[in-house]
Amino acid sequence: PQAKKTLEEALAIGADAAIHLCDQAFAGADTLATAQALADGIGKLEHFDLVLCGAATIDSGTGQVALQLAELLDLPGITDAEELTFDEEQSLLVRRIWERGYIKARIKLPAVIAVTNKINQPRLPTISGIMAITNKELNSWCAADTSTDISCVGHSGSPTQFFEMSEFH
């Protein structure tokens, strides 16, 4: 449920519409079950060209969801993108961080790309953007809305179970 505020912020800074996947069935998911829930939601869309993901989650930082999502959607995927440029029709040039510098790659659309925080300078919501939220779509979909197989998402669909997390001091 806390994701709804983030989606509202995205609408306030220019997104046309947002979809909130929210169902208790999604709770307790590892990266694969999370990717499955997202794939089911994206699969319900009529058309899309690009799926942008963050480079890693703030809770575990594994960086696995984007490529798992690409695999489940049968799309090309790339991680650690810091720059995107439209190239030929239906493709992007991607500058990807690499341990010794960067790699430039061309990726055909539709695609899934995990971006770093260097991808852009975030905008702040304006008063008019905040007011415009009421005229934009913010749909909430549950597992049934996306025809999700409950055994493949959430805690029950997670092949990885975490037992302990600790921070170094």
Coordinates of N, CA and C in Angstrom, one line a residue:
P1 N 0.8 -1.2 0.0 CA 0.0 0.0 0.0 C 0.8 1.3 0.0
Q2 N 2.0 1.2 0.6 CA 2.9 2.4 0.6 C 3.3 2.9 -0.8
A3 N 3.2 2.0 -1.8 CA 3.6 2.4 -3.1 C 2.7 3.4 -3.8
K4 N 1.4 3.4 -3.3 CA 0.5 4.4 -3.8 C 0.9 5.8 -3.8
K5 N 1.6 6.2 -2.7 CA 2.1 7.6 -2.6 C 3.2 7.8 -3.7
T6 N 4.0 6.8 -3.9 CA 5.1 7.0 -5.0 C 4.4 7.1 -6.4
L7 N 3.4 6.3 -6.6 CA 2.7 6.4 -7.9 C 2.0 7.8 -8.0
E8 N 1.4 8.3 -7.0 CA 0.9 9.7 -7.0 C 1.9 10.7 -7.3
E9 N 3.1 10.6 -6.8 CA 4.2 11.5 -7.1 C 4.6 11.4 -8.5
A10 N 4.6 10.2 -9.1 CA 4.9 10.0 -10.5 C 3.9 10.7 -11.4
L11 N 2.6 10.6 -11.0 CA 1.6 11.3 -11.8 C 1.8 12.8 -11.6
A12 N 2.2 13.3 -10.5 CA 2.4 14.7 -10.3 C 3.5 15.3 -11.1
I13 N 4.5 14.5 -11.4 CA 5.7 15.0 -12.2 C 5.6 14.6 -13.7
G14 N 4.4 14.1 -14.1 CA 4.2 14.0 -15.5 C 3.8 12.6 -16.1
A15 N 3.7 11.6 -15.3 CA 3.2 10.3 -15.8 C 1.7 10.5 -16.2
D16 N 1.3 9.8 -17.3 CA 0.0 9.9 -17.7 C -1.0 9.1 -16.9
A17 N -0.6 7.9 -16.5 CA -1.4 7.0 -15.7 C -0.5 6.1 -14.9
A18 N -1.1 5.4 -13.9 CA -0.4 4.5 -13.1 C -1.3 3.3 -12.7
I19 N -0.6 2.2 -12.4 CA -1.3 1.0 -12.0 C -0.7 0.5 -10.7
H20 N -1.5 0.4 -9.7 CA -1.0 -0.1 -8.4 C -1.4 -1.5 -8.2
L21 N -0.4 -2.4 -8.2 CA -0.6 -3.8 -8.0 C -0.6 -4.0 -6.5
C22 N -1.8 -4.3 -5.9 CA -1.9 -4.3 -4.4 C -2.8 -5.5 -4.0
D23 N -2.3 -6.5 -3.4 CA -3.1 -7.6 -3.0 C -2.3 -8.3 -1.9
Q24 N -2.9 -8.8 -0.9 CA -2.2 -9.5 0.2 C -1.5 -10.8 -0.4
A25 N -2.0 -11.3 -1.5 CA -1.4 -12.4 -2.2 C 0.0 -12.1 -2.7
F26 N 0.4 -10.9 -2.9 CA 1.7 -10.5 -3.3 C 2.7 -10.4 -2.2
A27 N 2.2 -10.4 -0.9 CA 3.1 -10.1 0.2 C 4.1 -11.3 0.5
G28 N 5.2 -10.9 1.0 CA 6.3 -11.9 1.3 C 7.0 -12.4 0.2
A29 N 7.0 -11.8 -1.0 CA 7.6 -12.3 -2.2 C 9.1 -12.1 -2.2
D30 N 9.8 -13.1 -2.8 CA 11.2 -12.9 -3.1 C 11.2 -12.2 -4.5
T31 N 12.4 -12.1 -5.1 CA 12.5 -11.4 -6.4 C 11.8 -12.1 -7.5
L32 N 11.8 -13.4 -7.5 CA 11.1 -14.1 -8.6 C 9.6 -14.0 -8.5
A33 N 9.1 -14.1 -7.4 CA 7.6 -13.9 -7.2 C 7.2 -12.5 -7.4
T34 N 8.1 -11.5 -7.1 CA 7.8 -10.1 -7.4 C 7.8 -9.9 -8.9
A35 N 8.8 -10.5 -9.6 CA 8.8 -10.3 -11.1 C 7.6 -11.0 -11.7
Q36 N 7.1 -12.1 -11.2 CA 5.9 -12.8 -11.7 C 4.7 -11.9 -11.6
A37 N 4.5 -11.3 -10.4 CA 3.4 -10.4 -10.2 C 3.4 -9.2 -11.1
L38 N 4.6 -8.6 -11.3 CA 4.8 -7.5 -12.3 C 4.5 -7.9 -13.7
A39 N 5.0 -9.1 -14.1 CA 4.8 -9.6 -15.4 C 3.4 -9.8 -15.7
D40 N 2.6 -10.4 -14.7 CA 1.2 -10.6 -14.9 C 0.5 -9.2 -15.1
G41 N 0.9 -8.2 -14.3 CA 0.3 -6.9 -14.5 C 0.6 -6.3 -15.8
I42 N 1.9 -6.3 -16.2 CA 2.3 -5.7 -17.5 C 1.6 -6.5 -18.6
G43 N 1.5 -7.8 -18.5 CA 0.9 -8.6 -19.5 C -0.6 -8.3 -19.8
K44 N -1.2 -7.6 -18.8 CA -2.6 -7.2 -19.0 C -2.7 -5.9 -19.9
L45 N -1.6 -5.2 -20.0 CA -1.6 -4.0 -20.8 C -1.7 -4.3 -22.3
E46 N -2.4 -3.4 -23.0 CA -2.6 -3.6 -24.4 C -1.3 -3.4 -25.2
H47 N -0.5 -2.4 -24.8 CA 0.7 -2.1 -25.5 C 1.7 -1.4 -24.6
F48 N 2.9 -1.7 -24.7 CA 4.0 -0.9 -24.1 C 5.3 -1.1 -24.9
D49 N 6.1 -0.1 -24.8 CA 7.4 -0.1 -25.5 C 8.6 -0.4 -24.6
L50 N 8.5 0.1 -23.3 CA 9.6 0.1 -22.4 C 9.2 0.0 -21.0
V51 N 9.8 -0.9 -20.3 CA 9.6 -1.1 -18.9 C 10.9 -0.6 -18.2
L52 N 10.8 0.4 -17.4 CA 11.9 0.9 -16.6 C 11.8 0.4 -15.2
C53 N 12.9 -0.1 -14.7 CA 13.0 -0.5 -13.3 C 14.1 0.2 -12.6
G54 N 14.1 0.2 -11.3 CA 15.2 0.7 -10.6 C 16.3 -0.3 -10.6
A55 N 17.6 0.1 -10.3 CA 18.7 -0.9 -10.4 C 18.6 -1.9 -9.3
A56 N 18.0 -1.6 -8.2 CA 17.9 -2.5 -7.0 C 16.9 -2.0 -6.1
T57 N 16.3 -2.9 -5.3 CA 15.3 -2.6 -4.3 C 16.0 -1.9 -3.1
I58 N 15.2 -1.2 -2.3 CA 15.8 -0.6 -1.1 C 15.8 -1.6 0.1
D59 N 15.1 -2.6 0.0 CA 15.0 -3.6 1.1 C 16.2 -4.6 1.1
S60 N 16.4 -5.2 -0.1 CA 17.5 -6.2 -0.1 C 18.6 -5.9 -1.1
G61 N 18.3 -5.0 -2.1 CA 19.3 -4.6 -3.0 C 19.9 -5.6 -3.9
T62 N 19.1 -6.6 -4.2 CA 19.6 -7.7 -5.0 C 19.8 -7.4 -6.5
G63 N 19.0 -6.5 -7.1 CA 19.1 -6.1 -8.5 C 18.7 -7.2 -9.4
Q64 N 17.8 -8.1 -9.0 CA 17.4 -9.3 -9.8 C 16.1 -9.1 -10.5
V65 N 15.2 -8.3 -10.0 CA 13.8 -8.2 -10.5 C 13.8 -7.9 -12.0
A66 N 14.5 -6.9 -12.4 CA 14.4 -6.4 -13.8 C 14.7 -7.5 -14.8
L67 N 15.8 -8.3 -14.6 CA 16.2 -9.3 -15.6 C 15.2 -10.5 -15.5
Q68 N 14.7 -10.8 -14.3 CA 13.7 -11.9 -14.1 C 12.5 -11.4 -14.8
L69 N 12.1 -10.2 -14.7 CA 10.9 -9.7 -15.4 C 11.1 -9.7 -16.9
A70 N 12.2 -9.4 -17.4 CA 12.5 -9.5 -18.9 C 12.4 -10.9 -19.3
E71 N 12.9 -11.9 -18.6 CA 12.8 -13.3 -18.9 C 11.3 -13.7 -19.0
L72 N 10.6 -13.3 -17.9 CA 9.1 -13.8 -17.9 C 8.3 -13.1 -19.0
L73 N 8.7 -11.9 -19.4 CA 8.0 -11.3 -20.5 C 8.5 -11.6 -21.9
D74 N 9.6 -12.4 -21.9 CA 10.3 -12.8 -23.1 C 10.8 -11.6 -23.9
L75 N 11.4 -10.7 -23.2 CA 11.9 -9.4 -23.8 C 13.4 -9.3 -23.5
P76 N 14.1 -8.5 -24.3 CA 15.5 -8.3 -24.0 C 15.6 -7.4 -22.7
G77 N 16.6 -7.5 -22.0 CA 16.8 -6.7 -20.8 C 18.2 -6.3 -20.6
I78 N 18.4 -5.2 -19.9 CA 19.8 -4.7 -19.6 C 19.7 -4.0 -18.2
T79 N 20.8 -4.1 -17.4 CA 20.8 -3.5 -16.1 C 21.8 -2.4 -16.1
D80 N 21.8 -1.6 -15.0 CA 22.8 -0.6 -14.7 C 22.9 0.5 -15.8
A81 N 21.8 0.8 -16.4 CA 21.8 1.9 -17.4 C 21.8 3.2 -16.8
E82 N 22.7 4.1 -17.3 CA 22.9 5.4 -16.8 C 22.5 6.5 -17.9
E83 N 22.3 6.0 -19.1 CA 21.9 6.9 -20.2 C 21.2 6.1 -21.3
L84 N 20.1 6.7 -21.8 CA 19.3 6.1 -22.8 C 19.1 7.1 -24.0
T85 N 19.3 6.6 -25.2 CA 19.1 7.5 -26.4 C 18.3 6.7 -27.4
F86 N 17.3 7.3 -28.0 CA 16.6 6.7 -29.0 C 17.5 6.6 -30.2
D87 N 17.6 5.4 -30.8 CA 18.5 5.1 -32.0 C 17.6 5.0 -33.2
E88 N 17.7 3.9 -33.8 CA 16.9 3.6 -35.0 C 15.4 3.4 -34.5
E89 N 14.5 3.3 -35.4 CA 13.1 3.0 -35.0 C 13.1 1.7 -34.2
Q90 N 12.4 1.8 -33.1 CA 12.2 0.6 -32.2 C 13.5 0.1 -31.6
S91 N 14.5 1.0 -31.3 CA 15.6 0.5 -30.5 C 16.2 1.7 -29.7
L92 N 17.0 1.4 -28.7 CA 17.6 2.4 -27.9 C 19.1 2.1 -27.8
L93 N 19.9 3.2 -27.7 CA 21.3 3.0 -27.3 C 21.4 3.2 -25.8
V94 N 22.0 2.3 -25.2 CA 22.1 2.3 -23.7 C 23.5 2.4 -23.3
R95 N 23.8 3.3 -22.4 CA 25.1 3.4 -21.8 C 25.0 2.7 -20.4
R96 N 25.7 1.7 -20.2 CA 25.6 0.8 -19.0 C 26.9 0.9 -18.2
I97 N 26.8 1.1 -16.9 CA 27.9 1.1 -16.1 C 28.6 -0.2 -16.1
W98 N 29.9 -0.2 -16.1 CA 30.7 -1.5 -16.0 C 31.8 -1.2 -15.1
E99 N 32.4 -2.3 -14.5 CA 33.4 -2.1 -13.4 C 34.6 -1.3 -13.9
R100 N 34.9 -1.3 -15.1 CA 36.1 -0.6 -15.7 C 35.7 0.6 -16.5
G101 N 34.4 1.0 -16.4 CA 34.0 2.2 -17.2 C 32.5 2.1 -17.6
Y102 N 32.3 1.9 -18.9 CA 30.9 1.8 -19.4 C 30.9 0.9 -20.6
I103 N 29.8 0.4 -21.0 CA 29.5 -0.3 -22.2 C 28.4 0.4 -22.9
K104 N 28.5 0.5 -24.2 CA 27.3 1.0 -25.0 C 26.7 -0.2 -25.7
A105 N 25.4 -0.3 -25.6 CA 24.7 -1.4 -26.3 C 23.4 -0.9 -27.0
R106 N 23.0 -1.6 -28.0 CA 21.7 -1.3 -28.6 C 20.8 -2.4 -28.2
I107 N 19.6 -1.9 -27.9 CA 18.6 -2.9 -27.4 C 17.3 -2.6 -28.2
K108 N 16.7 -3.7 -28.7 CA 15.4 -3.5 -29.5 C 14.3 -3.4 -28.5
L109 N 13.3 -2.6 -28.9 CA 12.1 -2.4 -28.1 C 11.0 -3.3 -28.6
P110 N 10.1 -3.8 -27.7 CA 10.0 -3.5 -26.3 C 11.1 -4.2 -25.5
A111 N 11.4 -3.6 -24.4 CA 12.5 -4.1 -23.5 C 12.3 -3.7 -22.1
V112 N 13.1 -4.3 -21.2 CA 13.1 -4.0 -19.8 C 14.5 -3.5 -19.5
I113 N 14.5 -2.3 -18.9 CA 15.8 -1.7 -18.5 C 15.8 -1.3 -17.1
A114 N 16.9 -1.7 -16.4 CA 17.1 -1.3 -15.0 C 18.0 -0.1 -15.0
V115 N 17.6 1.0 -14.4 CA 18.4 2.2 -14.5 C 19.0 2.6 -13.2
T116 N 20.1 3.3 -13.2 CA 20.8 3.8 -12.0 C 20.2 5.2 -11.7
N117 N 20.6 5.7 -10.5 CA 20.2 7.1 -10.2 C 20.8 8.1 -11.0
K118 N 21.8 7.8 -11.9 CA 22.4 8.7 -12.8 C 21.6 9.0 -14.1
I119 N 20.5 8.2 -14.2 CA 19.7 8.3 -15.5 C 19.1 9.7 -15.8
N120 N 18.8 10.4 -14.7 CA 18.2 11.7 -14.9 C 18.3 12.5 -13.6
Q121 N 17.9 13.8 -13.7 CA 17.7 14.7 -12.5 C 16.3 14.7 -12.2
P122 N 15.9 14.1 -11.0 CA 14.4 14.0 -10.7 C 13.8 15.4 -10.7
R123 N 12.6 15.5 -11.2 CA 11.8 16.7 -11.1 C 11.0 16.7 -9.8
L124 N 10.7 17.9 -9.3 CA 9.9 18.1 -8.2 C 8.4 18.3 -8.6
P125 N 7.5 17.8 -7.9 CA 6.1 18.1 -8.3 C 5.8 19.5 -8.2
T126 N 5.0 20.0 -9.2 CA 4.5 21.4 -9.1 C 3.1 21.4 -8.5
I127 N 2.6 22.6 -8.2 CA 1.3 22.7 -7.6 C 0.3 22.2 -8.7
S128 N 0.5 22.7 -9.9 CA -0.5 22.3 -11.0 C -0.4 20.8 -11.3
G129 N 0.8 20.2 -11.1 CA 1.0 18.8 -11.3 C 0.3 18.0 -10.2
I130 N 0.4 18.5 -9.0 CA -0.3 17.8 -7.9 C -1.8 17.9 -8.1
M131 N -2.3 19.1 -8.5 CA -3.8 19.2 -8.8 C -4.2 18.4 -9.9
A132 N -3.4 18.1 -10.9 CA -3.7 17.3 -12.1 C -3.9 15.8 -11.8
I133 N -3.4 15.4 -10.6 CA -3.5 14.0 -10.3 C -5.0 13.5 -10.3
T134 N -5.9 14.4 -9.9 CA -7.3 14.0 -9.9 C -7.9 13.7 -11.3
N135 N -7.2 14.2 -12.4 CA -7.7 14.0 -13.7 C -6.9 12.8 -14.4
K136 N -6.1 12.1 -13.7 CA -5.3 11.1 -14.2 C -5.7 9.7 -13.6
E137 N -5.4 8.7 -14.4 CA -5.8 7.3 -13.9 C -4.8 6.8 -13.0
L138 N -5.3 6.3 -11.8 CA -4.5 5.6 -10.9 C -5.4 4.3 -10.5
N139 N -5.1 3.3 -11.3 CA -5.9 2.1 -11.1 C -5.2 1.2 -10.1
S140 N -6.0 0.5 -9.3 CA -5.5 -0.6 -8.4 C -6.0 -1.9 -8.9
W141 N -5.0 -2.8 -9.1 CA -5.3 -4.2 -9.5 C -4.9 -5.1 -8.5
C142 N -5.7 -6.1 -8.2 CA -5.4 -7.2 -7.3 C -5.0 -8.4 -8.2
A143 N -4.6 -9.5 -7.6 CA -4.2 -10.7 -8.3 C -5.2 -11.2 -9.3
A144 N -6.5 -11.2 -8.9 CA -7.6 -11.6 -9.8 C -7.7 -10.7 -11.0
D145 N -7.4 -9.4 -10.9 CA -7.5 -8.5 -12.0 C -6.5 -8.9 -13.1
T146 N -5.4 -9.5 -12.7 CA -4.3 -9.8 -13.6 C -4.2 -11.3 -14.0
S147 N -5.2 -12.0 -13.6 CA -5.2 -13.5 -13.8 C -4.0 -14.2 -13.3
T148 N -3.5 -13.7 -12.2 CA -2.3 -14.2 -11.5 C -2.6 -15.6 -10.9
D149 N -1.7 -16.5 -11.1 CA -1.8 -17.8 -10.4 C -1.2 -17.6 -9.0
I150 N -2.0 -17.6 -8.0 CA -1.6 -17.2 -6.6 C -0.5 -18.1 -6.1
S151 N -0.3 -19.3 -6.6 CA 0.8 -20.2 -6.2 C 2.1 -19.7 -6.7
C152 N 2.1 -18.7 -7.6 CA 3.4 -18.3 -8.2 C 3.9 -16.9 -7.7
V153 N 3.1 -16.3 -6.8 CA 3.4 -15.0 -6.3 C 3.4 -15.0 -4.8
G154 N 3.9 -13.9 -4.2 CA 3.9 -13.8 -2.7 C 4.8 -14.8 -2.1
H155 N 4.5 -15.1 -0.8 CA 5.3 -16.0 0.0 C 5.3 -17.4 -0.6
S156 N 4.1 -17.8 -1.0 CA 3.9 -19.2 -1.5 C 4.6 -19.4 -2.8
G157 N 4.8 -18.4 -3.6 CA 5.5 -18.5 -4.9 C 6.9 -18.2 -4.9
S158 N 7.5 -18.0 -3.7 CA 8.9 -17.6 -3.6 C 9.8 -18.8 -3.3
P159 N 10.7 -19.2 -4.2 CA 11.6 -20.3 -4.0 C 12.7 -19.9 -2.9
T160 N 12.9 -18.6 -2.7 CA 13.9 -18.2 -1.7 C 13.2 -17.6 -0.5
Q161 N 13.6 -18.1 0.7 CA 13.0 -17.6 1.9 C 14.2 -16.9 2.7
F162 N 14.0 -15.7 3.2 CA 15.0 -15.0 4.0 C 14.7 -15.3 5.5
F163 N 15.7 -15.6 6.2 CA 15.6 -15.8 7.6 C 16.2 -14.7 8.5
E164 N 17.1 -14.0 8.0 CA 17.7 -13.0 8.8 C 18.4 -11.9 7.9
M165 N 18.3 -10.7 8.3 CA 19.0 -9.6 7.7 C 19.7 -8.8 8.8
S166 N 20.9 -8.4 8.5 CA 21.7 -7.6 9.5 C 22.5 -6.6 8.8
E167 N 22.7 -5.4 9.5 CA 23.5 -4.4 9.0 C 24.9 -4.4 9.7
F168 N 25.9 -4.1 8.9 CA 27.3 -4.1 9.5 C 27.4 -2.8 10.3
H169 N 28.1 -2.8 11.4 CA 28.3 -1.6 12.2 C 29.8 -1.3 12.3

